[in-house]
Amino acid sequence: MTASTTPTVVLVHGAFADAASWIGVIAELQGHGIPVIAPPNPLRGLAADAAYVASVAAQVDGPVILVGHSYGGALITVAGTAENVVGLVYVAAYVLEEGESLGELQGRFPASPLASSLKQWTYPVEGGDPAVEVTITADAFPSVFAADVAADVTQVLAVSQRPLAAAAFEEKATAAAWKTKPSWALVAGADRAINPDVERFGAERAGATVVEIEGASHAVAVSRPKDVADLIRDAVRATS
C-alpha cells in the first residue's frame, strides 16, 4: 500500500468521551503506517455534528475511512456520503437508517442501564432558553460505560466526560451512507450503554462485516484497542 492509495482513517468519538479515548487505537494504526486523525466531535446535534465530520473528511487529501464509536456511528452514517469516503467502521455504535432517530432505533429493544443513569445539565443557547445536555452519573459510569477498563483510568474518564445535547436523541438521520459504501461493525458483547442487540440489528441491516467481542464493554476502544484496530485495518486493506 502506498501513501497515495492508503485511506486516511478518521476516528469519530461518541458521547461521554473525547478523542483521547482512541489513544490505543491510534497507536496501533500508526504502528502499521496507516494515516489517522481523531477530530473533536461537537456533540451538539445529529445534523450539525454530521456536517462537521463531513467537512473534516472532505478536507483530507485522498480516500477516507470513517470510524464511529457509539453516537459517532450515527454521525458517520450521515457524513459518509462525502465523496471521498470509501468505507465505514462502526465500533459499539448506532447504525441508523435514513429517516430514523437514535430514540427510534433504541426503542425497538429493551433499554440499557444507560437510560436510568443520565444526569441533566444545561448550557446557554444564543437568543433562546438554555438547552439540556446529559452525562452519565459518576457512580454509574464504571459499570455502564467501562466495566472492563482499569479503575484508575475509569475514574479519569468519568470526570472528563463530554456531554451530549439531549436533542440529539430525537433528530432523524438525513442519509444512510452504508447503502452505497462498504461497512464493518464491532459489537461489544457486554455493552451496558447500548444494548448489544441494537448494535447487531443495525450492523446486520447495513450488511456490515461483523465482529463480536464477548465480554467487551462500551469502552471497547479503550479496553481492546488492538481488536478495534484490527477491524479498521481490514477495512483499510479492503478499500486500498
PDB file of C-alpha atoms in Angstrom:
ATOM      1  CA  MET A   1       0.000   0.000   0.000  1.00  0.00           C
ATOM      2  CA  THR A   2       1.361   3.418  -0.929  1.00  0.00           C
ATOM      3  CA  ALA A   3       0.626   6.658   0.812  1.00  0.00           C
ATOM      4  CA  SER A   4      -1.472   7.800  -2.140  1.00  0.00           C
ATOM      5  CA  THR A   5      -3.850   4.820  -2.021  1.00  0.00           C
ATOM      6  CA  THR A   6      -3.992   4.061   1.713  1.00  0.00           C
ATOM      7  CA  PRO A   7      -7.147   5.687   3.085  1.00  0.00           C
ATOM      8  CA  THR A   8      -6.845   8.108   5.977  1.00  0.00           C
ATOM      9  CA  VAL A   9      -8.747   6.828   8.998  1.00  0.00           C
ATOM     10  CA  VAL A  10     -10.920   9.466  10.684  1.00  0.00           C
ATOM     11  CA  LEU A  11     -11.901   8.379  14.200  1.00  0.00           C
ATOM     12  CA  VAL A  12     -15.145   9.914  15.488  1.00  0.00           C
ATOM     13  CA  HIS A  13     -15.695   9.560  19.230  1.00  0.00           C
ATOM     14  CA  GLY A  14     -19.153   9.323  20.758  1.00  0.00           C
ATOM     15  CA  ALA A  15     -20.943  10.883  23.703  1.00  0.00           C
ATOM     16  CA  PHE A  16     -19.453  10.955  27.210  1.00  0.00           C
ATOM     17  CA  ALA A  17     -15.920  10.648  25.758  1.00  0.00           C
ATOM     18  CA  ASP A  18     -13.384  12.635  23.763  1.00  0.00           C
ATOM     19  CA  ALA A  19     -10.794  11.959  21.068  1.00  0.00           C
ATOM     20  CA  ALA A  20      -8.309  10.688  23.677  1.00  0.00           C
ATOM     21  CA  SER A  21     -10.481   7.577  24.010  1.00  0.00           C
ATOM     22  CA  TRP A  22      -8.909   6.462  20.708  1.00  0.00           C
ATOM     23  CA  ILE A  23      -5.322   6.701  22.015  1.00  0.00           C
ATOM     24  CA  GLY A  24      -4.622   2.952  21.944  1.00  0.00           C
ATOM     25  CA  VAL A  25      -6.269   2.520  18.543  1.00  0.00           C
ATOM     26  CA  ILE A  26      -4.265   5.442  17.128  1.00  0.00           C
ATOM     27  CA  ALA A  27      -1.021   3.892  18.361  1.00  0.00           C
ATOM     28  CA  GLU A  28      -1.914   0.560  16.721  1.00  0.00           C
ATOM     29  CA  LEU A  29      -2.794   2.164  13.379  1.00  0.00           C
ATOM     30  CA  GLN A  30       0.268   4.417  13.345  1.00  0.00           C
ATOM     31  CA  GLY A  31       2.397   1.362  14.108  1.00  0.00           C
ATOM     32  CA  HIS A  32       1.158  -0.117  10.826  1.00  0.00           C
ATOM     33  CA  GLY A  33       1.787   3.068   8.856  1.00  0.00           C
ATOM     34  CA  ILE A  34      -1.880   3.965   8.473  1.00  0.00           C
ATOM     35  CA  PRO A  35      -2.619   7.707   8.438  1.00  0.00           C
ATOM     36  CA  VAL A  36      -5.145   8.643  11.108  1.00  0.00           C
ATOM     37  CA  ILE A  37      -6.795  11.705  12.635  1.00  0.00           C
ATOM     38  CA  ALA A  38      -9.213  11.936  15.570  1.00  0.00           C
ATOM     39  CA  PRO A  39     -11.126  15.223  15.431  1.00  0.00           C
ATOM     40  CA  PRO A  40     -13.282  16.561  18.270  1.00  0.00           C
ATOM     41  CA  ASN A  41     -16.975  15.719  17.999  1.00  0.00           C
ATOM     42  CA  PRO A  42     -19.074  18.788  18.955  1.00  0.00           C
ATOM     43  CA  LEU A  43     -21.886  16.603  20.445  1.00  0.00           C
ATOM     44  CA  ARG A  44     -24.466  19.328  19.860  1.00  0.00           C
ATOM     45  CA  GLY A  45     -26.887  17.538  17.490  1.00  0.00           C
ATOM     46  CA  LEU A  46     -27.008  14.923  14.747  1.00  0.00           C
ATOM     47  CA  ALA A  47     -27.242  17.249  11.745  1.00  0.00           C
ATOM     48  CA  ALA A  48     -24.666  19.759  12.979  1.00  0.00           C
ATOM     49  CA  ASP A  49     -22.205  17.126  14.172  1.00  0.00           C
ATOM     50  CA  ALA A  50     -22.517  15.086  10.954  1.00  0.00           C
ATOM     51  CA  ALA A  51     -21.904  18.227   8.911  1.00  0.00           C
ATOM     52  CA  TYR A  52     -18.756  18.880  10.937  1.00  0.00           C
ATOM     53  CA  VAL A  53     -17.473  15.322  10.423  1.00  0.00           C
ATOM     54  CA  ALA A  54     -18.253  15.510   6.698  1.00  0.00           C
ATOM     55  CA  SER A  55     -16.318  18.774   6.446  1.00  0.00           C
ATOM     56  CA  VAL A  56     -13.302  17.168   8.143  1.00  0.00           C
ATOM     57  CA  ALA A  57     -13.434  14.221   5.740  1.00  0.00           C
ATOM     58  CA  ALA A  58     -13.791  16.477   2.703  1.00  0.00           C
ATOM     59  CA  GLN A  59     -10.610  18.369   3.644  1.00  0.00           C
ATOM     60  CA  VAL A  60      -8.489  15.196   3.734  1.00  0.00           C
ATOM     61  CA  ASP A  61      -6.467  14.560   0.581  1.00  0.00           C
ATOM     62  CA  GLY A  62      -7.396  11.168  -0.849  1.00  0.00           C
ATOM     63  CA  PRO A  63      -9.770   8.465   0.353  1.00  0.00           C
ATOM     64  CA  VAL A  64     -11.156   8.362   3.901  1.00  0.00           C
ATOM     65  CA  ILE A  65     -12.500   5.622   6.139  1.00  0.00           C
ATOM     66  CA  LEU A  66     -14.854   6.978   8.795  1.00  0.00           C
ATOM     67  CA  VAL A  67     -14.861   5.134  12.127  1.00  0.00           C
ATOM     68  CA  GLY A  68     -17.624   5.949  14.595  1.00  0.00           C
ATOM     69  CA  HIS A  69     -17.932   4.876  18.217  1.00  0.00           C
ATOM     70  CA  SER A  70     -21.384   4.900  19.865  1.00  0.00           C
ATOM     71  CA  TYR A  71     -23.216   8.108  18.836  1.00  0.00           C
ATOM     72  CA  GLY A  72     -20.350   8.651  16.395  1.00  0.00           C
ATOM     73  CA  GLY A  73     -21.822   5.778  14.382  1.00  0.00           C
ATOM     74  CA  ALA A  74     -24.938   7.843  13.710  1.00  0.00           C
ATOM     75  CA  LEU A  75     -22.724  10.690  12.509  1.00  0.00           C
ATOM     76  CA  ILE A  76     -20.659   8.627  10.062  1.00  0.00           C
ATOM     77  CA  THR A  77     -23.906   7.184   8.687  1.00  0.00           C
ATOM     78  CA  VAL A  78     -24.836  10.691   7.533  1.00  0.00           C
ATOM     79  CA  ALA A  79     -21.358  12.151   6.932  1.00  0.00           C
ATOM     80  CA  GLY A  80     -20.261   9.059   4.993  1.00  0.00           C
ATOM     81  CA  THR A  81     -21.994  10.330   1.881  1.00  0.00           C
ATOM     82  CA  ALA A  82     -18.994  12.661   1.392  1.00  0.00           C
ATOM     83  CA  GLU A  83     -17.455  11.852  -1.972  1.00  0.00           C
ATOM     84  CA  ASN A  84     -14.028  10.713  -0.748  1.00  0.00           C
ATOM     85  CA  VAL A  85     -15.375   8.386   1.980  1.00  0.00           C
ATOM     86  CA  VAL A  86     -14.709   4.800   0.857  1.00  0.00           C
ATOM     87  CA  GLY A  87     -15.745   2.819   3.930  1.00  0.00           C
ATOM     88  CA  LEU A  88     -17.479   2.958   7.308  1.00  0.00           C
ATOM     89  CA  VAL A  89     -16.478   1.200  10.527  1.00  0.00           C
ATOM     90  CA  TYR A  90     -18.920   1.067  13.440  1.00  0.00           C
ATOM     91  CA  VAL A  91     -17.493   0.434  16.933  1.00  0.00           C
ATOM     92  CA  ALA A  92     -20.147  -0.393  19.568  1.00  0.00           C
ATOM     93  CA  ALA A  93     -22.244   2.052  17.603  1.00  0.00           C
ATOM     94  CA  TYR A  94     -25.646   3.134  16.401  1.00  0.00           C
ATOM     95  CA  VAL A  95     -26.206   2.329  12.714  1.00  0.00           C
ATOM     96  CA  LEU A  96     -29.204   4.409  11.683  1.00  0.00           C
ATOM     97  CA  GLU A  97     -31.493   4.095   8.683  1.00  0.00           C
ATOM     98  CA  GLU A  98     -32.357   7.215   6.698  1.00  0.00           C
ATOM     99  CA  GLY A  99     -35.224   8.995   8.469  1.00  0.00           C
ATOM    100  CA  GLU A 100     -34.580   7.213  11.776  1.00  0.00           C
ATOM    101  CA  SER A 101     -33.547   8.763  15.112  1.00  0.00           C
ATOM    102  CA  LEU A 102     -31.438   7.333  17.915  1.00  0.00           C
ATOM    103  CA  GLY A 103     -34.552   7.188  20.086  1.00  0.00           C
ATOM    104  CA  GLU A 104     -36.487   5.250  17.440  1.00  0.00           C
ATOM    105  CA  LEU A 105     -33.700   2.706  16.906  1.00  0.00           C
ATOM    106  CA  GLN A 106     -33.228   2.213  20.660  1.00  0.00           C
ATOM    107  CA  GLY A 107     -36.986   1.971  21.136  1.00  0.00           C
ATOM    108  CA  ARG A 108     -37.098  -1.305  19.201  1.00  0.00           C
ATOM    109  CA  PHE A 109     -35.206  -3.036  22.023  1.00  0.00           C
ATOM    110  CA  PRO A 110     -35.158  -3.163  25.842  1.00  0.00           C
ATOM    111  CA  ALA A 111     -33.467  -0.118  27.367  1.00  0.00           C
ATOM    112  CA  SER A 112     -29.877  -0.432  28.573  1.00  0.00           C
ATOM    113  CA  PRO A 113     -28.812   0.671  32.096  1.00  0.00           C
ATOM    114  CA  LEU A 114     -27.607   3.928  30.499  1.00  0.00           C
ATOM    115  CA  ALA A 115     -31.160   5.254  30.270  1.00  0.00           C
ATOM    116  CA  SER A 116     -31.576   5.441  34.050  1.00  0.00           C
ATOM    117  CA  SER A 117     -28.006   6.647  34.682  1.00  0.00           C
ATOM    118  CA  LEU A 118     -28.043  10.026  32.969  1.00  0.00           C
ATOM    119  CA  LYS A 119     -27.615  13.389  34.695  1.00  0.00           C
ATOM    120  CA  GLN A 120     -29.087  16.500  33.094  1.00  0.00           C
ATOM    121  CA  TRP A 121     -27.215  19.781  32.788  1.00  0.00           C
ATOM    122  CA  THR A 122     -27.992  22.945  30.840  1.00  0.00           C
ATOM    123  CA  TYR A 123     -25.954  25.110  28.506  1.00  0.00           C
ATOM    124  CA  PRO A 124     -26.618  28.574  27.083  1.00  0.00           C
ATOM    125  CA  VAL A 125     -28.045  28.974  23.576  1.00  0.00           C
ATOM    126  CA  GLU A 126     -27.727  32.345  21.888  1.00  0.00           C
ATOM    127  CA  GLY A 127     -31.090  34.096  21.692  1.00  0.00           C
ATOM    128  CA  GLY A 128     -33.035  31.318  23.400  1.00  0.00           C
ATOM    129  CA  ASP A 129     -33.655  29.389  26.584  1.00  0.00           C
ATOM    130  CA  PRO A 130     -30.876  27.147  27.947  1.00  0.00           C
ATOM    131  CA  ALA A 131     -30.701  23.728  26.275  1.00  0.00           C
ATOM    132  CA  VAL A 132     -30.354  20.371  28.017  1.00  0.00           C
ATOM    133  CA  GLU A 133     -27.292  18.121  27.809  1.00  0.00           C
ATOM    134  CA  VAL A 134     -26.580  14.830  29.565  1.00  0.00           C
ATOM    135  CA  THR A 135     -23.673  12.938  31.112  1.00  0.00           C
ATOM    136  CA  ILE A 136     -23.509   9.594  32.920  1.00  0.00           C
ATOM    137  CA  THR A 137     -23.626   9.864  36.702  1.00  0.00           C
ATOM    138  CA  ALA A 138     -20.210   9.339  38.280  1.00  0.00           C
ATOM    139  CA  ASP A 139     -21.291   6.338  40.338  1.00  0.00           C
ATOM    140  CA  ALA A 140     -22.824   4.539  37.331  1.00  0.00           C
ATOM    141  CA  PHE A 141     -20.093   5.389  34.827  1.00  0.00           C
ATOM    142  CA  PRO A 142     -17.721   2.464  35.552  1.00  0.00           C
ATOM    143  CA  SER A 143     -20.346  -0.276  35.220  1.00  0.00           C
ATOM    144  CA  VAL A 144     -22.332   1.312  32.385  1.00  0.00           C
ATOM    145  CA  PHE A 145     -19.545   2.637  30.180  1.00  0.00           C
ATOM    146  CA  ALA A 146     -16.253   0.978  31.012  1.00  0.00           C
ATOM    147  CA  ALA A 147     -16.662  -2.205  33.067  1.00  0.00           C
ATOM    148  CA  ASP A 148     -13.534  -3.822  31.565  1.00  0.00           C
ATOM    149  CA  VAL A 149     -11.268  -0.768  31.961  1.00  0.00           C
ATOM    150  CA  ALA A 150      -8.849  -0.362  34.889  1.00  0.00           C
ATOM    151  CA  ALA A 151     -10.390   1.531  37.822  1.00  0.00           C
ATOM    152  CA  ASP A 152      -7.793   4.331  37.831  1.00  0.00           C
ATOM    153  CA  VAL A 153      -8.419   5.003  34.132  1.00  0.00           C
ATOM    154  CA  THR A 154     -12.197   4.831  34.572  1.00  0.00           C
ATOM    155  CA  GLN A 155     -12.043   7.463  37.319  1.00  0.00           C
ATOM    156  CA  VAL A 156     -10.369   9.852  34.873  1.00  0.00           C
ATOM    157  CA  LEU A 157     -12.845   9.040  32.090  1.00  0.00           C
ATOM    158  CA  ALA A 158     -15.806   9.620  34.428  1.00  0.00           C
ATOM    159  CA  VAL A 159     -14.772  13.161  35.363  1.00  0.00           C
ATOM    160  CA  SER A 160     -13.676  14.176  31.841  1.00  0.00           C
ATOM    161  CA  GLN A 161     -16.915  13.257  30.064  1.00  0.00           C
ATOM    162  CA  ARG A 162     -18.084  15.337  27.102  1.00  0.00           C
ATOM    163  CA  PRO A 163     -21.860  15.864  27.470  1.00  0.00           C
ATOM    164  CA  LEU A 164     -24.291  15.182  24.625  1.00  0.00           C
ATOM    165  CA  ALA A 165     -27.109  17.563  23.747  1.00  0.00           C
ATOM    166  CA  ALA A 166     -30.347  15.804  24.669  1.00  0.00           C
ATOM    167  CA  ALA A 167     -31.937  16.937  21.399  1.00  0.00           C
ATOM    168  CA  ALA A 168     -29.579  14.611  19.511  1.00  0.00           C
ATOM    169  CA  PHE A 169     -31.710  11.625  20.521  1.00  0.00           C
ATOM    170  CA  GLU A 170     -34.699  12.889  18.518  1.00  0.00           C
ATOM    171  CA  GLU A 171     -33.037  14.153  15.327  1.00  0.00           C
ATOM    172  CA  LYS A 172     -33.523  11.941  12.279  1.00  0.00           C
ATOM    173  CA  ALA A 173     -30.692  10.823  10.007  1.00  0.00           C
ATOM    174  CA  THR A 174     -30.902  12.536   6.616  1.00  0.00           C
ATOM    175  CA  ALA A 175     -28.902   9.817   4.827  1.00  0.00           C
ATOM    176  CA  ALA A 176     -27.602   6.279   5.276  1.00  0.00           C
ATOM    177  CA  ALA A 177     -24.172   6.075   3.668  1.00  0.00           C
ATOM    178  CA  TRP A 178     -23.946   2.313   4.273  1.00  0.00           C
ATOM    179  CA  LYS A 179     -26.357   1.845   1.374  1.00  0.00           C
ATOM    180  CA  THR A 180     -23.593   2.831  -1.052  1.00  0.00           C
ATOM    181  CA  LYS A 181     -20.371   2.374   0.968  1.00  0.00           C
ATOM    182  CA  PRO A 182     -18.957  -0.894   2.407  1.00  0.00           C
ATOM    183  CA  SER A 183     -19.191  -1.169   6.171  1.00  0.00           C
ATOM    184  CA  TRP A 184     -17.699  -3.091   9.072  1.00  0.00           C
ATOM    185  CA  ALA A 185     -19.014  -3.318  12.622  1.00  0.00           C
ATOM    186  CA  LEU A 186     -17.689  -4.361  16.015  1.00  0.00           C
ATOM    187  CA  VAL A 187     -20.320  -5.452  18.536  1.00  0.00           C
ATOM    188  CA  ALA A 188     -19.355  -5.144  22.209  1.00  0.00           C
ATOM    189  CA  GLY A 189     -20.960  -8.232  23.710  1.00  0.00           C
ATOM    190  CA  ALA A 190     -21.176  -6.911  27.285  1.00  0.00           C
ATOM    191  CA  ASP A 191     -22.163  -3.336  26.392  1.00  0.00           C
ATOM    192  CA  ARG A 192     -24.384  -1.716  29.044  1.00  0.00           C
ATOM    193  CA  ALA A 193     -24.594   1.710  27.378  1.00  0.00           C
ATOM    194  CA  ILE A 194     -26.058   0.497  24.071  1.00  0.00           C
ATOM    195  CA  ASN A 195     -27.959  -2.793  24.122  1.00  0.00           C
ATOM    196  CA  PRO A 196     -25.754  -5.147  22.043  1.00  0.00           C
ATOM    197  CA  ASP A 197     -28.907  -6.177  20.162  1.00  0.00           C
ATOM    198  CA  VAL A 198     -29.177  -2.580  18.910  1.00  0.00           C
ATOM    199  CA  GLU A 199     -25.619  -2.850  17.572  1.00  0.00           C
ATOM    200  CA  ARG A 200     -26.266  -6.255  15.983  1.00  0.00           C
ATOM    201  CA  PHE A 201     -29.528  -5.160  14.387  1.00  0.00           C
ATOM    202  CA  GLY A 202     -28.074  -2.026  12.827  1.00  0.00           C
ATOM    203  CA  ALA A 203     -24.967  -3.814  11.583  1.00  0.00           C
ATOM    204  CA  GLU A 204     -26.947  -6.640  10.015  1.00  0.00           C
ATOM    205  CA  ARG A 205     -29.407  -4.221   8.404  1.00  0.00           C
ATOM    206  CA  ALA A 206     -26.468  -2.381   6.863  1.00  0.00           C
ATOM    207  CA  GLY A 207     -24.944  -5.605   5.529  1.00  0.00           C
ATOM    208  CA  ALA A 208     -21.790  -4.880   7.506  1.00  0.00           C
ATOM    209  CA  THR A 209     -18.959  -7.333   8.082  1.00  0.00           C
ATOM    210  CA  VAL A 210     -19.479  -8.003  11.795  1.00  0.00           C
ATOM    211  CA  VAL A 211     -17.039  -8.956  14.555  1.00  0.00           C
ATOM    212  CA  GLU A 212     -18.362  -9.523  18.071  1.00  0.00           C
ATOM    213  CA  ILE A 213     -16.151  -9.380  21.167  1.00  0.00           C
ATOM    214  CA  GLU A 214     -17.587 -11.237  24.134  1.00  0.00           C
ATOM    215  CA  GLY A 215     -17.139  -9.501  27.477  1.00  0.00           C
ATOM    216  CA  ALA A 216     -16.284  -6.143  25.888  1.00  0.00           C
ATOM    217  CA  SER A 217     -17.779  -3.019  27.466  1.00  0.00           C
ATOM    218  CA  HIS A 218     -18.950   0.093  25.636  1.00  0.00           C
ATOM    219  CA  ALA A 219     -15.412   1.475  26.047  1.00  0.00           C
ATOM    220  CA  VAL A 220     -14.027  -1.306  23.841  1.00  0.00           C
ATOM    221  CA  ALA A 221     -11.693   1.118  22.046  1.00  0.00           C
ATOM    222  CA  VAL A 222     -10.016   1.781  25.406  1.00  0.00           C
ATOM    223  CA  SER A 223     -10.024  -1.793  26.714  1.00  0.00           C
ATOM    224  CA  ARG A 224      -9.379  -3.669  23.439  1.00  0.00           C
ATOM    225  CA  PRO A 225      -7.564  -1.249  21.114  1.00  0.00           C
ATOM    226  CA  LYS A 226      -5.826  -3.981  19.114  1.00  0.00           C
ATOM    227  CA  ASP A 227      -9.120  -5.705  18.304  1.00  0.00           C
ATOM    228  CA  VAL A 228     -10.651  -2.411  17.204  1.00  0.00           C
ATOM    229  CA  ALA A 229      -7.583  -1.505  15.139  1.00  0.00           C
ATOM    230  CA  ASP A 230      -7.563  -4.957  13.508  1.00  0.00           C
ATOM    231  CA  LEU A 231     -11.100  -4.419  12.206  1.00  0.00           C
ATOM    232  CA  ILE A 232     -10.172  -0.947  10.933  1.00  0.00           C
ATOM    233  CA  ARG A 233      -7.139  -2.461   9.198  1.00  0.00           C
ATOM    234  CA  ASP A 234      -9.444  -4.969   7.490  1.00  0.00           C
ATOM    235  CA  ALA A 235     -11.414  -2.027   6.137  1.00  0.00           C
ATOM    236  CA  VAL A 236      -8.239  -0.244   5.046  1.00  0.00           C
ATOM    237  CA  ARG A 237      -6.991  -3.318   3.197  1.00  0.00           C
ATOM    238  CA  ALA A 238     -10.346  -3.870   1.508  1.00  0.00           C
ATOM    239  CA  THR A 239     -10.553  -0.274   0.234  1.00  0.00           C
ATOM    240  CA  SER A 240      -6.895   0.384  -0.667  1.00  0.00           C
TER     241      SER A 240
END
